[in-house]
PDB file of C-alpha atoms in Angstrom:
ATOM      1  CA  MET A   1     130.172  78.786  55.201  1.00 38.00           C
ATOM      2  CA  LYS A   2     128.000  75.902  55.088  1.00 40.00           C
ATOM      3  CA  ARG A   3     126.994  74.002  52.281  1.00 43.00           C
ATOM      4  CA  SER A   4     123.361  73.975  50.508  1.00 46.00           C
ATOM      5  CA  ALA A   5     121.788  70.490  50.331  1.00 47.00           C
ATOM      6  CA  LEU A   6     122.716  70.696  46.314  1.00 46.00           C
ATOM      7  CA  ALA A   7     126.067  71.035  46.830  1.00 47.00           C
ATOM      8  CA  LEU A   8     126.407  68.157  49.146  1.00 44.00           C
ATOM      9  CA  SER A   9     124.458  66.007  46.870  1.00 46.00           C
ATOM     10  CA  LEU A  10     126.873  67.117  44.231  1.00 42.00           C
ATOM     11  CA  ALA A  11     129.855  66.463  45.948  1.00 44.00           C
ATOM     12  CA  LEU A  12     128.614  62.974  46.979  1.00 46.00           C
ATOM     13  CA  LEU A  13     127.993  61.763  43.542  1.00 43.00           C
ATOM     14  CA  ALA A  14     131.906  63.281  43.174  1.00 40.00           C
ATOM     15  CA  ALA A  15     133.571  61.107  45.796  1.00 42.00           C
ATOM     16  CA  PRO A  16     135.416  58.396  46.091  1.00 42.00           C
ATOM     17  CA  VAL A  17     133.957  54.583  47.043  1.00 45.00           C
ATOM     18  CA  CYS A  18     135.551  54.579  50.096  1.00 49.00           C
ATOM     19  CA  ALA A  19     133.126  57.308  51.269  1.00 79.00           C
ATOM     20  CA  GLN A  20     129.482  58.198  50.843  1.00 90.00           C
ATOM     21  CA  THR A  21     128.663  57.777  47.210  1.00 95.00           C
ATOM     22  CA  LEU A  22     125.269  59.063  46.280  1.00 97.00           C
ATOM     23  CA  LEU A  23     124.105  56.987  43.366  1.00 98.00           C
ATOM     24  CA  THR A  24     121.341  59.022  41.625  1.00 97.00           C
ATOM     25  CA  ARG A  25     119.780  62.698  41.853  1.00 97.00           C
ATOM     26  CA  HIS A  26     116.536  60.897  41.378  1.00 98.00           C
ATOM     27  CA  PHE A  27     114.602  59.815  44.381  1.00 98.00           C
ATOM     28  CA  SER A  28     114.881  56.435  45.117  1.00 98.00           C
ATOM     29  CA  ALA A  29     115.364  54.109  48.174  1.00 98.00           C
ATOM     30  CA  ASP A  30     115.260  50.241  49.465  1.00 98.00           C
ATOM     31  CA  PRO A  31     118.564  48.906  47.697  1.00 98.00           C
ATOM     32  CA  SER A  32     118.964  45.789  46.298  1.00 98.00           C
ATOM     33  CA  PRO A  33     122.826  45.590  44.981  1.00 98.00           C
ATOM     34  CA  HIS A  34     124.193  42.930  42.845  1.00 98.00           C
ATOM     35  CA  PHE A  35     127.054  42.291  40.481  1.00 98.00           C
ATOM     36  CA  PHE A  36     125.597  40.912  37.007  1.00 98.00           C
ATOM     37  CA  GLN A  37     127.338  40.225  33.782  1.00 97.00           C
ATOM     38  CA  GLY A  38     130.376  42.412  34.388  1.00 97.00           C
ATOM     39  CA  LYS A  39     128.495  45.294  35.726  1.00 98.00           C
ATOM     40  CA  TYR A  40     126.375  46.845  39.320  1.00 98.00           C
ATOM     41  CA  TYR A  41     122.914  46.488  39.469  1.00 98.00           C
ATOM     42  CA  VAL A  42     120.592  48.364  42.171  1.00 98.00           C
ATOM     43  CA  TYR A  43     117.065  47.752  42.238  1.00 99.00           C
ATOM     44  CA  ALA A  44     115.075  50.026  44.109  1.00 98.00           C
ATOM     45  CA  THR A  45     111.706  51.305  45.083  1.00 98.00           C
ATOM     46  CA  ASP A  46     111.020  54.163  42.832  1.00 98.00           C
ATOM     47  CA  ASP A  47     110.647  57.132  45.316  1.00 98.00           C
ATOM     48  CA  GLN A  48     110.747  59.554  42.421  1.00 98.00           C
ATOM     49  CA  ASN A  49     107.338  58.791  41.301  1.00 98.00           C
ATOM     50  CA  ASN A  50     105.261  58.486  44.515  1.00 98.00           C
ATOM     51  CA  SER A  51     103.171  61.299  45.903  1.00 98.00           C
ATOM     52  CA  GLY A  52     105.639  62.557  48.391  1.00 97.00           C
ATOM     53  CA  GLU A  53     103.032  62.188  50.835  1.00 97.00           C
ATOM     54  CA  LYS A  54     103.132  58.009  50.934  1.00 97.00           C
ATOM     55  CA  TRP A  55     105.098  55.187  50.213  1.00 97.00           C
ATOM     56  CA  ASP A  56     102.927  54.998  47.085  1.00 98.00           C
ATOM     57  CA  SER A  57     105.025  53.945  44.145  1.00 98.00           C
ATOM     58  CA  THR A  58     103.481  51.141  42.112  1.00 98.00           C
ATOM     59  CA  SER A  59     106.847  50.813  39.938  1.00 98.00           C
ATOM     60  CA  TRP A  60     110.933  49.653  40.688  1.00 98.00           C
ATOM     61  CA  ARG A  61     113.564  51.898  39.638  1.00 98.00           C
ATOM     62  CA  LEU A  62     116.993  50.449  38.345  1.00 98.00           C
ATOM     63  CA  LEU A  63     120.195  52.330  38.580  1.00 98.00           C
ATOM     64  CA  VAL A  64     123.531  50.710  36.774  1.00 98.00           C
ATOM     65  CA  SER A  65     127.247  51.026  36.643  1.00 98.00           C
ATOM     66  CA  SER A  66     130.538  49.591  35.632  1.00 98.00           C
ATOM     67  CA  ASP A  67     132.526  51.230  38.187  1.00 96.00           C
ATOM     68  CA  LEU A  68     131.045  52.159  41.126  1.00 96.00           C
ATOM     69  CA  LYS A  69     131.386  55.627  40.431  1.00 95.00           C
ATOM     70  CA  LYS A  70     129.382  56.632  37.313  1.00 96.00           C
ATOM     71  CA  TRP A  71     125.339  54.982  37.835  1.00 98.00           C
ATOM     72  CA  GLU A  72     123.225  55.541  35.085  1.00 98.00           C
ATOM     73  CA  ASP A  73     119.592  55.683  36.407  1.00 98.00           C
ATOM     74  CA  LYS A  74     117.400  53.824  33.868  1.00 98.00           C
ATOM     75  CA  GLY A  75     114.407  55.136  35.826  1.00 98.00           C
ATOM     76  CA  PRO A  76     110.989  53.284  36.274  1.00 98.00           C
ATOM     77  CA  PHE A  77     112.052  49.677  34.737  1.00 98.00           C
ATOM     78  CA  LEU A  78     109.056  48.005  35.987  1.00 98.00           C
ATOM     79  CA  PRO A  79     105.494  48.199  36.889  1.00 98.00           C
ATOM     80  CA  ALA A  80     103.643  46.628  39.430  1.00 98.00           C
ATOM     81  CA  THR A  81     100.993  45.487  36.912  1.00 98.00           C
ATOM     82  CA  VAL A  82     103.433  42.827  35.783  1.00 98.00           C
ATOM     83  CA  PHE A  83     101.422  40.595  38.327  1.00 98.00           C
ATOM     84  CA  LYS A  84      98.054  40.388  36.710  1.00 98.00           C
ATOM     85  CA  TRP A  85      96.907  38.881  40.226  1.00 98.00           C
ATOM     86  CA  ALA A  86      97.890  42.174  42.500  1.00 97.00           C
ATOM     87  CA  ALA A  87      95.412  44.601  43.516  1.00 95.00           C
ATOM     88  CA  ALA A  88      94.689  47.653  41.256  1.00 94.00           C
ATOM     89  CA  GLY A  89      97.588  50.412  41.998  1.00 94.00           C
ATOM     90  CA  ALA A  90      99.656  47.897  44.313  1.00 96.00           C
ATOM     91  CA  ASN A  91     102.307  49.975  46.062  1.00 97.00           C
ATOM     92  CA  ALA A  92     105.659  48.263  44.699  1.00 98.00           C
ATOM     93  CA  TRP A  93     108.254  48.564  47.701  1.00 98.00           C
ATOM     94  CA  ALA A  94     111.213  47.025  48.728  1.00 98.00           C
ATOM     95  CA  PRO A  95     112.788  44.355  45.792  1.00 98.00           C
ATOM     96  CA  GLU A  96     115.208  41.763  45.713  1.00 98.00           C
ATOM     97  CA  ALA A  97     116.933  39.938  42.449  1.00 98.00           C
ATOM     98  CA  LEU A  98     119.111  37.150  41.864  1.00 98.00           C
ATOM     99  CA  GLU A  99     120.666  35.500  39.261  1.00 98.00           C
ATOM    100  CA  TYR A 100     120.065  31.550  38.932  1.00 98.00           C
ATOM    101  CA  LYS A 101     120.991  29.055  36.289  1.00 97.00           C
ATOM    102  CA  GLY A 102     121.303  31.585  33.578  1.00 97.00           C
ATOM    103  CA  LYS A 103     117.840  33.259  34.605  1.00 98.00           C
ATOM    104  CA  TYR A 104     117.388  36.797  36.634  1.00 98.00           C
ATOM    105  CA  TYR A 105     114.719  36.362  39.212  1.00 98.00           C
ATOM    106  CA  PHE A 106     112.793  39.811  40.658  1.00 98.00           C
ATOM    107  CA  PHE A 107     111.411  39.336  43.996  1.00 98.00           C
ATOM    108  CA  ALA A 108     108.852  42.024  44.733  1.00 98.00           C
ATOM    109  CA  PRO A 109     106.111  42.941  47.517  1.00 98.00           C
ATOM    110  CA  VAL A 110     103.063  44.379  46.410  1.00 97.00           C
ATOM    111  CA  ASN A 111     100.411  45.950  48.419  1.00 94.00           C
ATOM    112  CA  GLN A 112     102.117  45.180  51.905  1.00 96.00           C
ATOM    113  CA  THR A 113     100.308  41.493  51.692  1.00 97.00           C
ATOM    114  CA  GLN A 114     102.249  39.450  49.000  1.00 98.00           C
ATOM    115  CA  ILE A 115     105.440  38.743  47.376  1.00 98.00           C
ATOM    116  CA  GLY A 116     105.752  38.290  43.393  1.00 98.00           C
ATOM    117  CA  LEU A 117     108.390  36.493  41.110  1.00 98.00           C
ATOM    118  CA  ALA A 118     108.947  37.522  37.850  1.00 98.00           C
ATOM    119  CA  VAL A 119     111.751  36.426  35.513  1.00 98.00           C
ATOM    120  CA  SER A 120     113.797  37.826  32.633  1.00 98.00           C
ATOM    121  CA  ASP A 121     116.777  36.412  30.273  1.00 98.00           C
ATOM    122  CA  LYS A 122     118.738  39.702  31.040  1.00 98.00           C
ATOM    123  CA  PRO A 123     119.485  41.780  34.604  1.00 98.00           C
ATOM    124  CA  ASP A 124     117.741  45.055  33.461  1.00 98.00           C
ATOM    125  CA  GLY A 125     114.257  42.935  31.704  1.00 98.00           C
ATOM    126  CA  PRO A 126     111.883  42.680  30.325  1.00 98.00           C
ATOM    127  CA  PHE A 127     110.576  40.805  33.276  1.00 98.00           C
ATOM    128  CA  VAL A 128     107.193  38.525  33.239  1.00 98.00           C
ATOM    129  CA  ASP A 129     105.435  36.881  36.045  1.00 98.00           C
ATOM    130  CA  ALA A 130     107.091  33.582  36.609  1.00 98.00           C
ATOM    131  CA  LEU A 131     104.443  32.279  38.521  1.00 98.00           C
ATOM    132  CA  GLY A 132     101.248  33.678  38.053  1.00 98.00           C
ATOM    133  CA  LYS A 133     100.278  33.589  41.449  1.00 98.00           C
ATOM    134  CA  PRO A 134     102.242  35.075  44.766  1.00 98.00           C
ATOM    135  CA  LEU A 135     105.627  33.622  46.047  1.00 98.00           C
ATOM    136  CA  VAL A 136     103.999  34.409  49.588  1.00 98.00           C
ATOM    137  CA  ASP A 137     100.695  35.454  50.644  1.00 98.00           C
ATOM    138  CA  LYS A 138      99.545  36.468  53.750  1.00 98.00           C
ATOM    139  CA  ALA A 139      95.737  35.605  53.187  1.00 98.00           C
ATOM    140  CA  ARG A 140      97.253  32.151  52.132  1.00 98.00           C
ATOM    141  CA  ASP A 141     100.105  31.044  53.882  1.00 98.00           C
ATOM    142  CA  ALA A 142     100.624  30.343  57.887  1.00 98.00           C
ATOM    143  CA  ASN A 143     102.997  32.578  59.964  1.00 98.00           C
ATOM    144  CA  ALA A 144     103.603  34.996  56.843  1.00 98.00           C
ATOM    145  CA  GLY A 145     103.525  37.554  59.555  1.00 98.00           C
ATOM    146  CA  ALA A 146     101.974  41.320  60.125  1.00 95.00           C
ATOM    147  CA  GLU A 147     103.424  42.455  56.368  1.00 98.00           C
ATOM    148  CA  PRO A 148     105.327  40.082  54.095  1.00 98.00           C
ATOM    149  CA  ILE A 149     107.507  42.836  52.911  1.00 98.00           C
ATOM    150  CA  ASP A 150     111.581  43.355  52.155  1.00 98.00           C
ATOM    151  CA  PRO A 151     112.482  40.082  50.732  1.00 98.00           C
ATOM    152  CA  ALA A 152     115.869  39.084  50.566  1.00 98.00           C
ATOM    153  CA  VAL A 153     117.609  36.296  49.210  1.00 98.00           C
ATOM    154  CA  PHE A 154     120.401  33.935  50.001  1.00 98.00           C
ATOM    155  CA  VAL A 155     121.999  30.939  48.439  1.00 98.00           C
ATOM    156  CA  ASP A 156     123.921  28.773  50.731  1.00 98.00           C
ATOM    157  CA  LYS A 157     127.313  27.111  50.182  1.00 97.00           C
ATOM    158  CA  ASP A 158     125.150  23.950  49.773  1.00 97.00           C
ATOM    159  CA  GLY A 159     122.706  25.681  47.334  1.00 98.00           C
ATOM    160  CA  ARG A 160     119.721  25.903  49.460  1.00 98.00           C
ATOM    161  CA  ILE A 161     117.890  28.785  48.758  1.00 98.00           C
ATOM    162  CA  TYR A 162     116.648  30.945  51.682  1.00 98.00           C
ATOM    163  CA  MET A 163     114.474  34.203  51.581  1.00 99.00           C
ATOM    164  CA  TYR A 164     113.888  36.430  54.587  1.00 99.00           C
ATOM    165  CA  PHE A 165     111.248  38.818  55.014  1.00 98.00           C
ATOM    166  CA  GLY A 166     108.640  40.598  57.273  1.00 98.00           C
ATOM    167  CA  THR A 167     108.260  43.431  59.937  1.00 98.00           C
ATOM    168  CA  ARG A 168     107.998  43.154  63.729  1.00 97.00           C
ATOM    169  CA  VAL A 169     109.157  39.457  63.337  1.00 98.00           C
ATOM    170  CA  PRO A 170     111.487  38.237  60.870  1.00 98.00           C
ATOM    171  CA  LYS A 171     110.515  35.374  58.563  1.00 98.00           C
ATOM    172  CA  VAL A 172     112.552  32.894  57.022  1.00 98.00           C
ATOM    173  CA  VAL A 173     111.456  30.366  54.313  1.00 98.00           C
ATOM    174  CA  GLU A 174     113.404  27.732  51.872  1.00 98.00           C
ATOM    175  CA  LEU A 175     112.637  28.213  48.107  1.00 98.00           C
ATOM    176  CA  ALA A 176     112.261  25.343  45.789  1.00 98.00           C
ATOM    177  CA  GLN A 177     115.567  24.683  43.580  1.00 98.00           C
ATOM    178  CA  ASP A 178     113.777  25.654  40.456  1.00 98.00           C
ATOM    179  CA  LEU A 179     112.209  28.534  42.290  1.00 98.00           C
ATOM    180  CA  GLY A 180     108.733  27.407  41.615  1.00 97.00           C
ATOM    181  CA  GLY A 181     107.505  28.113  45.468  1.00 98.00           C
ATOM    182  CA  THR A 182     108.533  27.276  48.937  1.00 98.00           C
ATOM    183  CA  VAL A 183     109.250  24.472  50.802  1.00 98.00           C
ATOM    184  CA  GLY A 184     108.733  23.876  54.512  1.00 98.00           C
ATOM    185  CA  PRO A 185     107.194  26.049  56.800  1.00 98.00           C
ATOM    186  CA  ILE A 186     107.795  29.807  56.925  1.00 98.00           C
ATOM    187  CA  ARG A 187     109.976  30.188  60.144  1.00 98.00           C
ATOM    188  CA  ASP A 188     110.673  32.891  62.774  1.00 98.00           C
ATOM    189  CA  VAL A 189     114.323  33.760  62.978  1.00 98.00           C
ATOM    190  CA  ALA A 190     115.523  34.235  66.513  1.00 98.00           C
ATOM    191  CA  VAL A 191     118.201  37.269  67.465  1.00 98.00           C
ATOM    192  CA  SER A 192     119.041  37.574  71.084  1.00 98.00           C
ATOM    193  CA  GLY A 193     121.224  39.327  73.097  1.00 98.00           C
ATOM    194  CA  PHE A 194     120.114  43.189  72.253  1.00 97.00           C
ATOM    195  CA  PRO A 195     121.654  46.001  74.562  1.00 96.00           C
ATOM    196  CA  PRO A 196     119.466  47.331  77.273  1.00 95.00           C
ATOM    197  CA  LYS A 197     117.141  49.685  75.693  1.00 90.00           C
ATOM    198  CA  SER A 198     117.925  48.840  72.233  1.00 93.00           C
ATOM    199  CA  LYS A 199     114.704  48.751  70.055  1.00 96.00           C
ATOM    200  CA  PRO A 200     114.287  44.781  68.529  1.00 96.00           C
ATOM    201  CA  TYR A 201     113.292  43.997  65.216  1.00 98.00           C
ATOM    202  CA  GLY A 202     111.731  46.139  62.735  1.00 98.00           C
ATOM    203  CA  GLU A 203     112.194  45.064  59.038  1.00 98.00           C
ATOM    204  CA  ALA A 204     114.501  45.073  56.294  1.00 98.00           C
ATOM    205  CA  PRO A 205     116.400  41.768  56.968  1.00 98.00           C
ATOM    206  CA  PHE A 206     119.288  40.676  55.360  1.00 99.00           C
ATOM    207  CA  LEU A 207     121.957  37.744  55.078  1.00 98.00           C
ATOM    208  CA  HIS A 208     125.338  37.378  53.670  1.00 98.00           C
ATOM    209  CA  ARG A 209     128.031  34.778  54.773  1.00 98.00           C
ATOM    210  CA  HIS A 210     131.764  35.879  55.055  1.00 96.00           C
ATOM    211  CA  LYS A 211     134.467  33.680  56.025  1.00 95.00           C
ATOM    212  CA  GLY A 212     131.947  31.192  57.209  1.00 96.00           C
ATOM    213  CA  GLN A 213     130.157  33.419  59.634  1.00 98.00           C
ATOM    214  CA  TYR A 214     126.554  34.340  58.904  1.00 98.00           C
ATOM    215  CA  TYR A 215     126.180  37.978  59.329  1.00 98.00           C
ATOM    216  CA  PHE A 216     121.712  38.700  59.836  1.00 98.00           C
ATOM    217  CA  SER A 217     121.352  42.838  59.795  1.00 98.00           C
ATOM    218  CA  PHE A 218     118.346  44.453  59.843  1.00 98.00           C
ATOM    219  CA  SER A 219     116.667  47.834  60.915  1.00 98.00           C
ATOM    220  CA  THR A 220     115.247  48.021  64.431  1.00 98.00           C
ATOM    221  CA  GLY A 221     111.778  49.947  63.487  1.00 97.00           C
ATOM    222  CA  TRP A 222     110.513  53.751  62.323  1.00 97.00           C
ATOM    223  CA  PRO A 223     112.867  55.345  62.807  1.00 96.00           C
ATOM    224  CA  GLY A 224     115.656  52.649  63.165  1.00 96.00           C
ATOM    225  CA  GLN A 225     119.310  51.883  63.708  1.00 97.00           C
ATOM    226  CA  ILE A 226     120.733  49.416  60.888  1.00 98.00           C
ATOM    227  CA  VAL A 227     122.032  46.317  63.473  1.00 98.00           C
ATOM    228  CA  TYR A 228     123.703  43.139  62.868  1.00 98.00           C
ATOM    229  CA  ALA A 229     123.872  39.609  64.575  1.00 98.00           C
ATOM    230  CA  THR A 230     125.997  36.610  63.947  1.00 98.00           C
ATOM    231  CA  GLY A 231     125.341  32.538  63.855  1.00 98.00           C
ATOM    232  CA  SER A 232     126.519  29.526  62.338  1.00 98.00           C
ATOM    233  CA  SER A 233     123.729  28.589  60.423  1.00 98.00           C
ATOM    234  CA  PRO A 234     121.543  30.868  57.867  1.00 98.00           C
ATOM    235  CA  LEU A 235     118.522  29.644  60.052  1.00 98.00           C
ATOM    236  CA  GLY A 236     119.737  30.938  63.407  1.00 98.00           C
ATOM    237  CA  PRO A 237     119.743  31.794  65.925  1.00 98.00           C
ATOM    238  CA  PHE A 238     121.834  34.653  65.864  1.00 98.00           C
ATOM    239  CA  SER A 239     123.501  37.022  68.621  1.00 98.00           C
ATOM    240  CA  TYR A 240     123.373  40.704  68.505  1.00 98.00           C
ATOM    241  CA  LYS A 241     126.867  42.326  67.595  1.00 97.00           C
ATOM    242  CA  GLY A 242     126.620  46.076  67.130  1.00 96.00           C
ATOM    243  CA  VAL A 243     124.830  49.009  64.929  1.00 97.00           C
ATOM    244  CA  LEU A 244     126.141  49.385  61.009  1.00 97.00           C
ATOM    245  CA  ILE A 245     123.947  52.630  60.674  1.00 96.00           C
ATOM    246  CA  ASP A 246     122.491  55.049  63.480  1.00 96.00           C
ATOM    247  CA  TYR A 247     119.572  56.919  63.250  1.00 96.00           C
ATOM    248  CA  LEU A 248     118.810  58.805  60.216  1.00 95.00           C
ATOM    249  CA  LYS A 249     116.541  61.947  60.083  1.00 93.00           C
ATOM    250  CA  ILE A 250     114.061  59.996  58.200  1.00 96.00           C
ATOM    251  CA  SER A 251     111.459  57.662  59.173  1.00 97.00           C
ATOM    252  CA  THR A 252     112.561  54.457  57.370  1.00 97.00           C
ATOM    253  CA  ASN A 253     116.476  52.795  57.621  1.00 96.00           C
ATOM    254  CA  HIS A 254     116.568  50.310  54.690  1.00 98.00           C
ATOM    255  CA  HIS A 255     120.104  48.762  53.722  1.00 98.00           C
ATOM    256  CA  ALA A 256     121.656  45.522  51.565  1.00 98.00           C
ATOM    257  CA  ILE A 257     125.274  44.619  51.631  1.00 98.00           C
ATOM    258  CA  LEU A 258     127.376  43.515  48.445  1.00 98.00           C
ATOM    259  CA  GLU A 259     130.736  41.853  48.699  1.00 96.00           C
ATOM    260  CA  GLN A 260     132.537  42.175  45.046  1.00 95.00           C
ATOM    261  CA  ALA A 261     136.079  42.394  44.183  1.00 91.00           C
ATOM    262  CA  GLY A 262     137.418  42.402  47.741  1.00 93.00           C
ATOM    263  CA  LYS A 263     135.579  44.438  49.248  1.00 94.00           C
ATOM    264  CA  THR A 264     132.385  44.789  51.203  1.00 96.00           C
ATOM    265  CA  LEU A 265     129.624  47.294  50.278  1.00 97.00           C
ATOM    266  CA  LEU A 266     126.983  49.040  51.907  1.00 98.00           C
ATOM    267  CA  PHE A 267     124.044  50.498  50.458  1.00 98.00           C
ATOM    268  CA  TYR A 268     121.313  52.144  51.850  1.00 98.00           C
ATOM    269  CA  HIS A 269     118.801  55.296  52.001  1.00 98.00           C
ATOM    270  CA  ASP A 270     119.045  58.485  53.407  1.00 98.00           C
ATOM    271  CA  ASN A 271     117.521  62.154  53.078  1.00 97.00           C
ATOM    272  CA  VAL A 272     120.203  64.065  51.199  1.00 97.00           C
ATOM    273  CA  LEU A 273     118.665  65.768  48.172  1.00 98.00           C
ATOM    274  CA  PRO A 274     116.745  68.955  48.070  1.00 97.00           C
ATOM    275  CA  GLY A 275     113.044  68.538  48.547  1.00 97.00           C
ATOM    276  CA  GLY A 276     113.904  64.743  50.121  1.00 98.00           C
ATOM    277  CA  GLY A 277     112.453  63.636  53.159  1.00 98.00           C
ATOM    278  CA  SER A 278     110.823  60.565  54.664  1.00 98.00           C
ATOM    279  CA  HIS A 279     108.988  59.316  51.133  1.00 98.00           C
ATOM    280  CA  LYS A 280     111.849  60.966  49.077  1.00 98.00           C
ATOM    281  CA  ARG A 281     114.775  59.088  49.922  1.00 98.00           C
ATOM    282  CA  SER A 282     118.267  58.827  48.101  1.00 98.00           C
ATOM    283  CA  ILE A 283     120.220  55.694  47.578  1.00 98.00           C
ATOM    284  CA  LEU A 284     124.061  55.724  49.090  1.00 98.00           C
ATOM    285  CA  MET A 285     127.119  53.464  49.157  1.00 98.00           C
ATOM    286  CA  GLN A 286     129.895  53.093  51.708  1.00 96.00           C
ATOM    287  CA  GLU A 287     132.675  50.582  52.079  1.00 96.00           C
ATOM    288  CA  ILE A 288     132.677  48.603  55.257  1.00 95.00           C
ATOM    289  CA  ARG A 289     135.426  46.410  56.314  1.00 96.00           C
ATOM    290  CA  TYR A 290     136.051  43.314  59.118  1.00 97.00           C
ATOM    291  CA  ASP A 291     138.482  43.493  61.984  1.00 97.00           C
ATOM    292  CA  ALA A 292     140.329  40.609  63.156  1.00 96.00           C
ATOM    293  CA  ASP A 293     137.557  39.026  65.052  1.00 96.00           C
ATOM    294  CA  GLY A 294     134.861  39.594  62.093  1.00 97.00           C
ATOM    295  CA  ASN A 295     133.456  42.691  63.757  1.00 97.00           C
ATOM    296  CA  MET A 296     131.978  44.953  60.782  1.00 97.00           C
ATOM    297  CA  LEU A 297     133.479  48.356  60.813  1.00 92.00           C
ATOM    298  CA  ARG A 298     131.972  51.084  58.841  1.00 78.00           C
ATOM    299  CA  GLN A 299     135.010  53.381  57.216  1.00 61.00           C
TER     300      GLN A 299
END
């Protein structure tokens, strides 16, 4: 007998880490997972409180766990109005977070045109505007791209900090050591070697390093696959390697990777809850591994 969507969602909630794990029965998307102060934090887009017809949420959601099995949904913990310079009713899209020098930083795309930066003494806030102006602004900054959204931050082994973002053409910019702004120009990220008929870069860039290799992963569009490429520098160029997540039955595909306690965890969103869809998404987690050649393998 075919299980109902509700039965499936309950089974996913109870699933072990090695299988797909559903984090919450509330709608959320665009996960940014981190391990802070002995707990796992996932910062997310708040699909629970959007209209269901557009990606028009105006707040971000937070999920917390001590063991990766039971997750506490803390609800919408931060509104876009934390940025007084943002337009009224600004949309709050895929966020990012960073623990740095004893503070917690929250990178937040607002209104599809700007990326703000908030700061807090604790992972769950309260957060305040760190700069009083956008960190990246489409109207102000050269080569900010069509939509400066989906920030992903990477701290390299030499301490340099990079932020990746953008749609259609991936962007990267170095951040100042005090996170007070950017350093140098916004650059395009080059990815080559796409197989025939494959879509190019679409959105949702992410970078992580494993055994000295840099892995650049992203969505190929709307709908899109999550694919990855590798390189010897955080700035690229990168060479296409393969697919991490194939097409899903929703219009977006967005992921992030967390390496913690010897495990590589892939977080992403899909349509798995009753009433869900392209605007009402749900966050899942699955462990992945590497083969002897460094290729990423889903379990």
